[in-house]
XYZ file of C-alpha atoms in Angstrom:
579
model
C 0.000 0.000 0.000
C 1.702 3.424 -1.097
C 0.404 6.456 0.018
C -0.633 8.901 -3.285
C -2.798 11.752 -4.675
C -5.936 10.168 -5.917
C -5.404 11.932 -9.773
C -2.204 9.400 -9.508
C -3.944 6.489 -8.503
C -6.489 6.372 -10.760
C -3.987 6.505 -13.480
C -2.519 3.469 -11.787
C -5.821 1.704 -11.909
C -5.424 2.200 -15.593
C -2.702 0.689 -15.719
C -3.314 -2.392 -14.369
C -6.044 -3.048 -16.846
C -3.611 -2.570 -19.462
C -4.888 0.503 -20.473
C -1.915 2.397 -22.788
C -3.289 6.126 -23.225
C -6.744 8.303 -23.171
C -7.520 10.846 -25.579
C -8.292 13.994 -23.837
C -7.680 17.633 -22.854
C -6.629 18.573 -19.342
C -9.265 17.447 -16.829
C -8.713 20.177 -14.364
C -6.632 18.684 -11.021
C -6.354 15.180 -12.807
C -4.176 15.868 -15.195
C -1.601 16.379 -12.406
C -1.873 12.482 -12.195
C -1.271 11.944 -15.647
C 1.618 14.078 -15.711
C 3.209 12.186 -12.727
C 2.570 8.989 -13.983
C 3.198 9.282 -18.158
C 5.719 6.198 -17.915
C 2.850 4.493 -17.286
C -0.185 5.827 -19.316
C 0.489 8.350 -22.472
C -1.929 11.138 -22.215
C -3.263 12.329 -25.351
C -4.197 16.094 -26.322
C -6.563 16.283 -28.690
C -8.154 19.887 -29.856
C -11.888 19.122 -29.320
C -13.424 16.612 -26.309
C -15.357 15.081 -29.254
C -12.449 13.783 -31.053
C -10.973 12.553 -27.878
C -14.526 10.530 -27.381
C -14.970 9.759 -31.343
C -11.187 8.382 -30.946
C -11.701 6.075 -27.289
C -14.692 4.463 -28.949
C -12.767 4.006 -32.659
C -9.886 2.181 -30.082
C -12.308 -0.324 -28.657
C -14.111 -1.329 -32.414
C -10.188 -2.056 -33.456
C -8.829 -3.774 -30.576
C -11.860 -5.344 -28.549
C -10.205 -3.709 -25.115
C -11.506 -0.273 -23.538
C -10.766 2.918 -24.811
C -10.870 5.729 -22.532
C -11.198 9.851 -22.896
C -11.014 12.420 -20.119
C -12.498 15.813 -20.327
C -13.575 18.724 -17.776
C -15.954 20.311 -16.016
C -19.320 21.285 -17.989
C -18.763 21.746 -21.505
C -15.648 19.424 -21.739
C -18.312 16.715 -20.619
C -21.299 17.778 -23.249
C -18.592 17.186 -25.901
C -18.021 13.782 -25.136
C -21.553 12.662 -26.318
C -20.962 12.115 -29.405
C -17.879 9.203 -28.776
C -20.189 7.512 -25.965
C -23.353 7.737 -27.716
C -21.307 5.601 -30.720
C -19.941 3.036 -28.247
C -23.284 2.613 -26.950
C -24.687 1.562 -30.015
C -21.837 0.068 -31.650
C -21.258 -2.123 -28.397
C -17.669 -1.143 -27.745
C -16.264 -1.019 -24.357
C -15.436 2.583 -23.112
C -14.296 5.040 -20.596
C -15.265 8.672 -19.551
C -13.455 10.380 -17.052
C -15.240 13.388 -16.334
C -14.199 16.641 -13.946
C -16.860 18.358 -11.685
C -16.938 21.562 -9.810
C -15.436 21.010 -5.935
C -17.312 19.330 -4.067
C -18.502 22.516 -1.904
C -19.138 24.363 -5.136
C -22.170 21.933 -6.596
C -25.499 22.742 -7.094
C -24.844 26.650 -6.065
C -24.883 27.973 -9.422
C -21.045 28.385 -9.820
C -19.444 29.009 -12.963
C -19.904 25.649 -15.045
C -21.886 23.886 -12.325
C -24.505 21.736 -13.822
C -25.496 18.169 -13.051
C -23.148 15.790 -14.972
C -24.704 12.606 -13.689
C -28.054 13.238 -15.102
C -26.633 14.741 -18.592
C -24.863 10.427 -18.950
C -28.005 8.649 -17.348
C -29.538 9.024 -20.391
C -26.956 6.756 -21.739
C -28.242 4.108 -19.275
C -24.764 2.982 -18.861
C -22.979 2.905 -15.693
C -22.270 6.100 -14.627
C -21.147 7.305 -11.135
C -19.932 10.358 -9.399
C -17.256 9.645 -6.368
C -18.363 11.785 -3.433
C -14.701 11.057 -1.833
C -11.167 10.507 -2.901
C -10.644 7.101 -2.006
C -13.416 5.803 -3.612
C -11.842 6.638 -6.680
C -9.697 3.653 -7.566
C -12.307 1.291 -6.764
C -15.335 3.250 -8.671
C -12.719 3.106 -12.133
C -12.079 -0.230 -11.401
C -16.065 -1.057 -11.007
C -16.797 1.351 -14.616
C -14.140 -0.612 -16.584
C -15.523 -4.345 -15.064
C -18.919 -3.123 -16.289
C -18.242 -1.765 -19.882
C -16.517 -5.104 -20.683
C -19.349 -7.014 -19.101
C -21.749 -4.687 -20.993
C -19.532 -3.890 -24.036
C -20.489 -0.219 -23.309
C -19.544 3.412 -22.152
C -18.742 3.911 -18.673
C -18.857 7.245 -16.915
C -16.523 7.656 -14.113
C -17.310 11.608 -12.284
C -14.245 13.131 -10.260
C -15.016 16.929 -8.433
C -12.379 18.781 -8.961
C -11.288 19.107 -5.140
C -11.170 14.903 -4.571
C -8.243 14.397 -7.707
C -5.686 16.319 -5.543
C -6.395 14.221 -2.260
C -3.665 12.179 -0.945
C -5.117 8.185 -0.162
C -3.866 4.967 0.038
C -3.825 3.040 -2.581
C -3.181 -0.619 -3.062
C -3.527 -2.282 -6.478
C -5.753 -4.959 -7.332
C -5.035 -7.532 -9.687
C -7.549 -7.286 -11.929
C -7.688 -9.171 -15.178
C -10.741 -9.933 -17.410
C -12.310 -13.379 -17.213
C -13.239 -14.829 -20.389
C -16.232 -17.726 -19.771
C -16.743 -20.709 -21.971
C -17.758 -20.370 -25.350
C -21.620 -20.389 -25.693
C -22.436 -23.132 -27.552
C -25.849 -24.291 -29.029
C -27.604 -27.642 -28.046
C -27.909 -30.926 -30.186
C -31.843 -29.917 -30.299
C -30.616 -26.352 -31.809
C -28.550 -27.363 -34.585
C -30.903 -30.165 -35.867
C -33.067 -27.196 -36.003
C -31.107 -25.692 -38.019
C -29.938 -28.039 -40.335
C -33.606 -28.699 -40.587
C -34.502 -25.311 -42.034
C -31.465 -25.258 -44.414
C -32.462 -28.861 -45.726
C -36.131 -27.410 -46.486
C -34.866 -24.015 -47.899
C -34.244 -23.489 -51.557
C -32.958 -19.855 -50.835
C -31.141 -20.262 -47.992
C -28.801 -17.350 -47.142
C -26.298 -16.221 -44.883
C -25.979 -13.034 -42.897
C -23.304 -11.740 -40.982
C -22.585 -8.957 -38.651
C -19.419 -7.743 -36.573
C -20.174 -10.315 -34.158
C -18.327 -12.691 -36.645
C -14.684 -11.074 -35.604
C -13.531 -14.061 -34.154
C -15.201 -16.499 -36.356
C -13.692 -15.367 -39.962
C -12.759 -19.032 -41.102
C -15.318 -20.959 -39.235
C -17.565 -18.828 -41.272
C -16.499 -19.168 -44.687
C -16.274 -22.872 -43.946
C -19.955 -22.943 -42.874
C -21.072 -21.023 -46.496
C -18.621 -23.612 -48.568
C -19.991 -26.549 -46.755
C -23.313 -25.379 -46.887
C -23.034 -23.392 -50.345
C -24.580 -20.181 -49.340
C -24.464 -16.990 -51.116
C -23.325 -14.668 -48.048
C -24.013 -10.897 -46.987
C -23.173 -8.481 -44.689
C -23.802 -5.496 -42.319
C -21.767 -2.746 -43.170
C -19.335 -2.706 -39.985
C -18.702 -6.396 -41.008
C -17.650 -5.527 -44.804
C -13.994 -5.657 -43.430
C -14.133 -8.989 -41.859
C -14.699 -10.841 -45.230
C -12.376 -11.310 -48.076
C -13.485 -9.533 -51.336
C -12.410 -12.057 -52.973
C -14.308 -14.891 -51.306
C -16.778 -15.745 -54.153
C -19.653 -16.419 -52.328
C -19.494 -12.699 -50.548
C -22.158 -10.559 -52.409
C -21.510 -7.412 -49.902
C -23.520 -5.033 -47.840
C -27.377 -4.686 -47.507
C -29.179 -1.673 -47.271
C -28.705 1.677 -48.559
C -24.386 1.939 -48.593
C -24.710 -2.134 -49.442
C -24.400 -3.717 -52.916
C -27.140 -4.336 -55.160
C -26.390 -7.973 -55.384
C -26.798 -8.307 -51.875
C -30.410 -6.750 -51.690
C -31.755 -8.913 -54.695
C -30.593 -11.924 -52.739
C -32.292 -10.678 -49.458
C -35.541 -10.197 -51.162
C -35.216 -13.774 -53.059
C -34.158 -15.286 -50.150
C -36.341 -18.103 -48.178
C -34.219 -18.217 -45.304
C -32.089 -16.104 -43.815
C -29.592 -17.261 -41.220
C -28.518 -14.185 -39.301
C -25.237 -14.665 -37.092
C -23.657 -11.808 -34.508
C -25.501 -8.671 -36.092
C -28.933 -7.429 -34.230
C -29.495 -5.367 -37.648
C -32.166 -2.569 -37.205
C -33.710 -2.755 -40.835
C -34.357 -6.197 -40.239
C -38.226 -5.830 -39.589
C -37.848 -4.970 -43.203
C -37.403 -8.159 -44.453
C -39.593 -9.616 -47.231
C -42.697 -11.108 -45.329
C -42.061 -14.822 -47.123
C -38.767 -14.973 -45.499
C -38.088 -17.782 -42.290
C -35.141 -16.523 -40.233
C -32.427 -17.857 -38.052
C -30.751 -15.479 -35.594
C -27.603 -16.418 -33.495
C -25.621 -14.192 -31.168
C -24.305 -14.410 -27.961
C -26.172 -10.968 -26.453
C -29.376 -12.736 -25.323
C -30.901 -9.423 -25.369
C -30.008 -9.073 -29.722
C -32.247 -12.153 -30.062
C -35.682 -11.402 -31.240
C -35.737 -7.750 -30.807
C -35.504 -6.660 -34.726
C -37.342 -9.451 -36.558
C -39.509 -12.279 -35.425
C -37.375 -15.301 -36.067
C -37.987 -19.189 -36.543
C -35.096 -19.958 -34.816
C -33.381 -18.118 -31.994
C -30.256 -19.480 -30.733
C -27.817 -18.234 -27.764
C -24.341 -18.935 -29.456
C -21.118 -17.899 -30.323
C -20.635 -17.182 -33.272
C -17.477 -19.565 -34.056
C -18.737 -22.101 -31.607
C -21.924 -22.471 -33.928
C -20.320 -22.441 -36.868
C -18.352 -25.308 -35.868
C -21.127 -27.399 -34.836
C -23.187 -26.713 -37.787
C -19.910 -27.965 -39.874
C -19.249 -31.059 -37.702
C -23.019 -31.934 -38.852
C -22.456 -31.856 -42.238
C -20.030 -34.560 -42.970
C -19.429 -33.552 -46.420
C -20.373 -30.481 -48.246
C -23.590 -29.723 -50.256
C -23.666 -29.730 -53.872
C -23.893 -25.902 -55.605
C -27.463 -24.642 -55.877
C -28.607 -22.203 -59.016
C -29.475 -19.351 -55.875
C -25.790 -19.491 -55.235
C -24.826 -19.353 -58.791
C -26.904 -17.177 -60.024
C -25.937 -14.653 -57.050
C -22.429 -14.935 -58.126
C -23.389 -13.720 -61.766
C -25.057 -11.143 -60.266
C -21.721 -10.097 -58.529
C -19.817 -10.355 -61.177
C -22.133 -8.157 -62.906
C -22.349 -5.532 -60.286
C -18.635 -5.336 -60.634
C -18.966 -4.637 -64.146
C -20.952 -2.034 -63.043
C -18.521 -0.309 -60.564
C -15.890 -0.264 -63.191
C -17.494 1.247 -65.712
C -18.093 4.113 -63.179
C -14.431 4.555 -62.421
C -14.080 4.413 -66.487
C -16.049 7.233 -67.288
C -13.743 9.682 -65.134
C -11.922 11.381 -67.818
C -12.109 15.481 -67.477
C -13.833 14.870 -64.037
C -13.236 12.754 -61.057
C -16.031 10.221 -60.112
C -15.843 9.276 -56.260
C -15.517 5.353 -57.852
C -12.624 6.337 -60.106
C -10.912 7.839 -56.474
C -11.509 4.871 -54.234
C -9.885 2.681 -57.224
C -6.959 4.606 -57.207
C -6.867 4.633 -53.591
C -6.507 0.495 -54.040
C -3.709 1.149 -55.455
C -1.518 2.429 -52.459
C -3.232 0.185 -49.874
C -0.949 -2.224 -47.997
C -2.343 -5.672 -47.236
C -2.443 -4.672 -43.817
C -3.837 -1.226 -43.470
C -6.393 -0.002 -41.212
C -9.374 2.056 -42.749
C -11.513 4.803 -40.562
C -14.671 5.419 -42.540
C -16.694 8.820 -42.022
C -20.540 9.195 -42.354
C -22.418 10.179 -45.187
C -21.988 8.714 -49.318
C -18.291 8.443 -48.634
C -19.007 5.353 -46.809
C -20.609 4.331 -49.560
C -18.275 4.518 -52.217
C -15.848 3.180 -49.863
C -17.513 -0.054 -48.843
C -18.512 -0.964 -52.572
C -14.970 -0.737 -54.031
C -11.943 -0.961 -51.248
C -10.386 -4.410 -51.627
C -10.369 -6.190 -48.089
C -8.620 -9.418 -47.853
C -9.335 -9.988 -43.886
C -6.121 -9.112 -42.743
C -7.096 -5.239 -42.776
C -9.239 -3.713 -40.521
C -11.972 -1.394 -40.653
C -13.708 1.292 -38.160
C -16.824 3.137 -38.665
C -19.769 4.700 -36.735
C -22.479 2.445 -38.113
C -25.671 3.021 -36.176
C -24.966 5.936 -34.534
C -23.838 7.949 -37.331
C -22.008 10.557 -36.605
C -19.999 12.920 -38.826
C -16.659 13.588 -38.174
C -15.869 10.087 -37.392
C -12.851 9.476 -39.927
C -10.650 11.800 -38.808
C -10.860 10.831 -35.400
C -10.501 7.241 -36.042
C -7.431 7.675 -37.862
C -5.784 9.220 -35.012
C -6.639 6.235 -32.880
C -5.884 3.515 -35.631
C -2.430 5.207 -35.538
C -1.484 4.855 -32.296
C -2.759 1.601 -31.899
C -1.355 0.169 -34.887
C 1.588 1.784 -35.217
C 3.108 -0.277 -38.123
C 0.659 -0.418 -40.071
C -0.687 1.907 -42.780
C -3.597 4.089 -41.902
C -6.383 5.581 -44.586
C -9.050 7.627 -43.628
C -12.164 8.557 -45.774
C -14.270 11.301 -45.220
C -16.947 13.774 -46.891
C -16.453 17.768 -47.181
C -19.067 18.219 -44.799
C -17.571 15.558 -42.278
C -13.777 16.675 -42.624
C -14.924 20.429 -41.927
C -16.886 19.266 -38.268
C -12.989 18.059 -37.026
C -10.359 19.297 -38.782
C -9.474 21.314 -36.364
C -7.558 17.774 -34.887
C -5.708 17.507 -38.033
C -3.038 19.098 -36.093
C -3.084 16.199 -33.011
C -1.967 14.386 -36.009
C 0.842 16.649 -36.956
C 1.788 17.069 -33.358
C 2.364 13.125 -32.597
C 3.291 12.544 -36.172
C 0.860 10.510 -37.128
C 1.653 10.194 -40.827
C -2.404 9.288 -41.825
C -3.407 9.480 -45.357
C -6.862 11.295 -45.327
C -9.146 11.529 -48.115
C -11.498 14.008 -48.858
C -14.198 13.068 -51.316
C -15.578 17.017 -51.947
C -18.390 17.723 -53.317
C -19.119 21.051 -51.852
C -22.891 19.476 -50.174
C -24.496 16.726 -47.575
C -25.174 14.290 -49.980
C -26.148 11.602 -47.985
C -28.797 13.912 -47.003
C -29.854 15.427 -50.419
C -30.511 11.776 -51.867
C -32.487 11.101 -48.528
C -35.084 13.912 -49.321
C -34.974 13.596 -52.851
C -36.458 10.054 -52.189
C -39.348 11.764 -50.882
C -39.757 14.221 -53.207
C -38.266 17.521 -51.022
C -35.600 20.091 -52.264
C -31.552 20.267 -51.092
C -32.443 23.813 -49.370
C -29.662 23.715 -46.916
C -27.890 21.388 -48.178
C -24.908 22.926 -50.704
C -21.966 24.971 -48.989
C -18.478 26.852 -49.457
C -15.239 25.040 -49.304
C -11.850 26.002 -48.088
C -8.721 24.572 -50.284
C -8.340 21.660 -48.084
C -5.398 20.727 -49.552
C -3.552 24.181 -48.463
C -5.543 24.095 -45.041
C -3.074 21.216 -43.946
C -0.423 22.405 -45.506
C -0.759 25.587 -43.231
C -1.047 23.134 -40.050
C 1.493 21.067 -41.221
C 0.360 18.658 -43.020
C 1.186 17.524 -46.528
C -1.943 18.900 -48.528
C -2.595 17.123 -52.071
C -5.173 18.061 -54.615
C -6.456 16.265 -57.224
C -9.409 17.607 -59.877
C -9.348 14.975 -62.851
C -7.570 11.387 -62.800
C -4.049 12.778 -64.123
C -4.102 15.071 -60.918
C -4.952 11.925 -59.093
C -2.292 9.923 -60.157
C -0.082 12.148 -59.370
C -1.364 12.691 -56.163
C -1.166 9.225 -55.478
C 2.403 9.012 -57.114
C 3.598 11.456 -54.523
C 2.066 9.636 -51.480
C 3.904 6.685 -52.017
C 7.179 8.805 -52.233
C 6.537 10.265 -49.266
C 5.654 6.732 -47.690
C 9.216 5.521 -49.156
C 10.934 8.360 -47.580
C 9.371 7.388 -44.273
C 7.756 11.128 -43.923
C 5.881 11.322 -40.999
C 3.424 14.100 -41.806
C -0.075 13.108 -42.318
C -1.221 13.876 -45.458
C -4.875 15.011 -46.971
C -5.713 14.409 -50.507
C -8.385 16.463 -51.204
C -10.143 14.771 -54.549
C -12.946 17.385 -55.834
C -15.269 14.889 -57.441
C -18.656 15.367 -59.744
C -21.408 15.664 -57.636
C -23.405 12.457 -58.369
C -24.991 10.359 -55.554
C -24.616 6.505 -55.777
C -26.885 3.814 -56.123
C -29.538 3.373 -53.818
C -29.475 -0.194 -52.801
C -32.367 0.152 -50.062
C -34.784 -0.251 -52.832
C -34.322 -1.532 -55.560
C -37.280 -1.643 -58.599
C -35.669 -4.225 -60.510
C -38.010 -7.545 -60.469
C -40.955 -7.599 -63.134
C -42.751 -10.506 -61.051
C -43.135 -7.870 -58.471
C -43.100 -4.894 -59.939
C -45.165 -3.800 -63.085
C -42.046 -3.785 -66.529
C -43.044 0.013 -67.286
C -42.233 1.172 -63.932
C -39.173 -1.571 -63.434
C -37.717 0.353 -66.883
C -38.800 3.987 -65.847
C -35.991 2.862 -62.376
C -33.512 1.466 -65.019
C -33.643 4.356 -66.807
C -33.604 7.018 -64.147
C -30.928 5.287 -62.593
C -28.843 4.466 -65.779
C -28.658 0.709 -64.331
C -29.147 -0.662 -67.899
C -30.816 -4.667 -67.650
C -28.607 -5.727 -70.579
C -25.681 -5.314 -68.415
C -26.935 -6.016 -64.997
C -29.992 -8.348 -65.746
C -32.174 -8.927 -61.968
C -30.714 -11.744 -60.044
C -35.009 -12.807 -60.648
C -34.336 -13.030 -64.066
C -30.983 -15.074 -63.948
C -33.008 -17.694 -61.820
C -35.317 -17.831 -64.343
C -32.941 -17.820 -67.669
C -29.733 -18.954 -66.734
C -29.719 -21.327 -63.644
């Protein structure tokens, strides 16, 4: 037992869970703890709490272990929303440590007095506020046991007058204890089998929850022969070129992938609770496994529901098939359809010739990606663009605010993909409108020199949100704005700044990033590609079936949409021609 200031013991607590750094700015009196224990803990200094949050929960989607962010009194702890709202419903373990007004100073109207622990209960996370300075090692020791149990934010409150408090502190030996393996019953997987046996359209459907069950699961769709999507947060944990892999469903998905949801007969969903899937066609039987008994049921009304890893059910579902099933034409024909939709994507990076199509920039951006790089995706169509054409071959990883949503996300994620992989090559993709909420922390990256490669897809408007409202018929009032030249933005922070307008300015671009990679630069660097303002596909809905849709207003889509049938005939009508 040593005898400490309580700033310096909580940073000890830290510690022992293995905890490396938090993204902050100073916390008012704990910082002092920081600063007298940074051999153990690297403190972070961000420009904006936000970024520090956005960062702590882009740590714990890459790693699986807790990020944590500090901030301080009042308006340092509004701005960490954002990041814990994101955890929340991304499920990633996470860490607030939040200064309050002294003690004697709450609830009397001083100067940035306002009640912190009811601004996080809407979170309805743990949350606590330490009315005395020994309680403080035990109450961050509590907050990080329960985000890993929860795989949520945790809110740790520290007045400003307990940090500086000497106690004694003895460290607990705390590690996390990983339980058995869920695994499904004998009853369960003849269930299952059961379902797949009767199905003619059986498909598979995976969400991040498959992380640590990458080859059990392609095993499962080769044994079994199914055609296999994704959620989007998932895209990464697939090989692109695993030919049964038809991509993302829903609106940033692939169109491939929504045909074969709404041919589908059965759907086997594993790790993913996904939100749109009350949306499913009505004819469709479903399967969901996860190991969050509270996932189960709660977005579609399933056949099946079973409490499972995802690995451990994979396996046993593979054990039960001795040998594997022969090729079905839903399979092949979903294949075609992939192939065709590839077709597709090329010919959009083709047809950049004075002008730069976003496709045409996300191809060239293939071109300098490593094998092992690590991708943070913004909000908005950049995500888009980016999930349909960036090659992943499983060994890359991938971070994005998928069901929270927020902008600014990209930036952020970069910086924490950085320090946590610092070896490996970091890309970040963002929109105009997303780069301009943060870029303010483009300079935490010059000042730890992070050399990040971020891309700026500009297109001078929110066009995520324009194609939303033109779906229902509204204007883009609002919705166009001003640019700065990014490009000489970071090169006035200190960043390398690139611009690119057409694809020879791209290639150079491009041609100059690797240099700079060869010459072991350590500047971060923003390519700033000024692209034609198109929106993408919309792959939510897709009018593309004549048994379902009437063939005037299936070729008034096709022709709006310039999504010719010759070319990319309906996975419907390649069942019905072809297979």
């Amino acid at each position: 037992m040593v005898q400490i200031k309580a700033s310096r013991a909580l940073v000890r607590e830290l510690a022992q869970w293995g905890i490396q750094r938090v993204y902050g700015i100073p916390a008012d009196s704990l910082i002092d703890g920081f600063s007298a224990e940074r051999q153990l803990v690297d403190y972070v200094q961000v420009r904006h709490e936000e970024v520090a949050a956005v960062a702590a929960a882009a740590a714990g989607k890459l790693t699986g272990k807790i990020g944590v962010a500090m901030a301080s009194v009042g308006p340092g702890a509004t701005h960490l929303l954002n990041g814990l709202y994101d955890a929340k419903m991304d499920h990633t373990p996470m860490l607030a440590i939040v200064s309050q007004v002294p003690t004697t100073m709450m609830g009397t109207h001083y100067l940035q007095d306002m009640d912190e622990n009811e601004l996080f209960a809407s979170l309805d996370t743990f949350h606590a506020q330490v009315s005395d300075a020994r309680q403080i090692p035990g109450t961050v020791r509590e907050a990080i046991e329960k985000a890993y149990a929860t795989q949520s934010p945790s809110i740790v409150i520290i007045p400003d007058d307990l940090a500086d408090q000497e106690i004694n502190y003895r460290p607990v030996d705390k590690r996390q204890h990983v339980g058995q393996p869920l695994a499904g019953t004998n009853d369960e997987v003849t269930q299952t089998r059961a379902l797949l046996e009767a199905a003619k359209r059986p498909l598979l459907f995976v969400g991040a929850g498959i992380a640590q069950a990458q080859e059990e699961m392609v095993a499962f769709a080769t044994r079994y022969q199914l055609p296999v999507v994704s959620t989007a947060p998932a895209v990464s944990l697939i090989s692109s070129d695993f030919d049964h892999y038809l991509g993302a469903v829903g609106r940033i998905g692939t169109a491939p992938a929504y045909e074969a949801v709404q041919l589908a007969d059965l759907i086997v969903m594993v790790g993913t609770q996904y939100p749109f899937a009350r949306f499913f066609p009505e004819q469709v039987k479903t399967i969901q496994v996860n190991n969050h008994i509270a996932d189960l049921g709660n977005q579609v009304a399933a056949e099946q529901l079973v409490l499972a890893d995802a690995a451990t059910y994979f396996k046993q579902l593979n054990e039960s098939q001795p040998s594997p099933k022969q090729a079905g034409a839903f399979l092949a024909a979903c294949q075609t359809a992939k192939q065709n939709w590839q077709d597709y994507l090329n010919r959009r990076v083709e047809r950049a010739t004075d002008s730069l199509t976003a496709e045409a920039v996300i191809a060239g951006l293939n071109t300098v990606i490593d094998p092992g790089a690590v991708y943070g995706l913004d909000v908005g169509n950049n995500t888009v663009w980016s999930l349909r054409q960036l090659r992943f071959d499983q060994h890359q990883r991938m971070t994005m605010s998928a069901w929270f949503g927020t902008m600014g996300y990209g930036l952020a994620a970069g910086i924490a993909a950085k320090f946590e992989y610092p070896e490996r090559q970091v890309v970040t993709v963002s929109g105009d409108g997303g780069f301009a909420m943060v870029v303010q922390d483009l300079l935490t990256q010059v000042q730890y020199r992070l050399p990040v490669l971020n891309v700026i897809l500009e297109n001078g408007g929110y066009g995520f949100i324009q194609q939303e409202k033109q779906a229902v018929g509204e204007g883009d009032y609002g919705l166009r704005f001003n640019n700065a030249n990014w490009a000489g933005v970071a090169q006035n922070m200190g960043a390398v700044g690139l611009r690119a307008t057409n694809p020879t300015e791209l290639a150079a671009a491009l041609a100059q990033y690797r240099t700079l990679v060869a010459a072991n630069d350590l500047r971060p660097v923003v390519l700033e590609a000024v692209i034609s303002d198109e929106l993408p596909l919309d792959t939510s809905r897709m009018i593309l079936d004549t048994s379902r849709y009437g063939q005037a207003e299936v070729q008034q889509y096709r022709d709006n949409q310039q999504f010719d049938a010759t070319t990319y005939p309906s996975l419907a009508d390649l069942l019905a021609n072809n297979f």
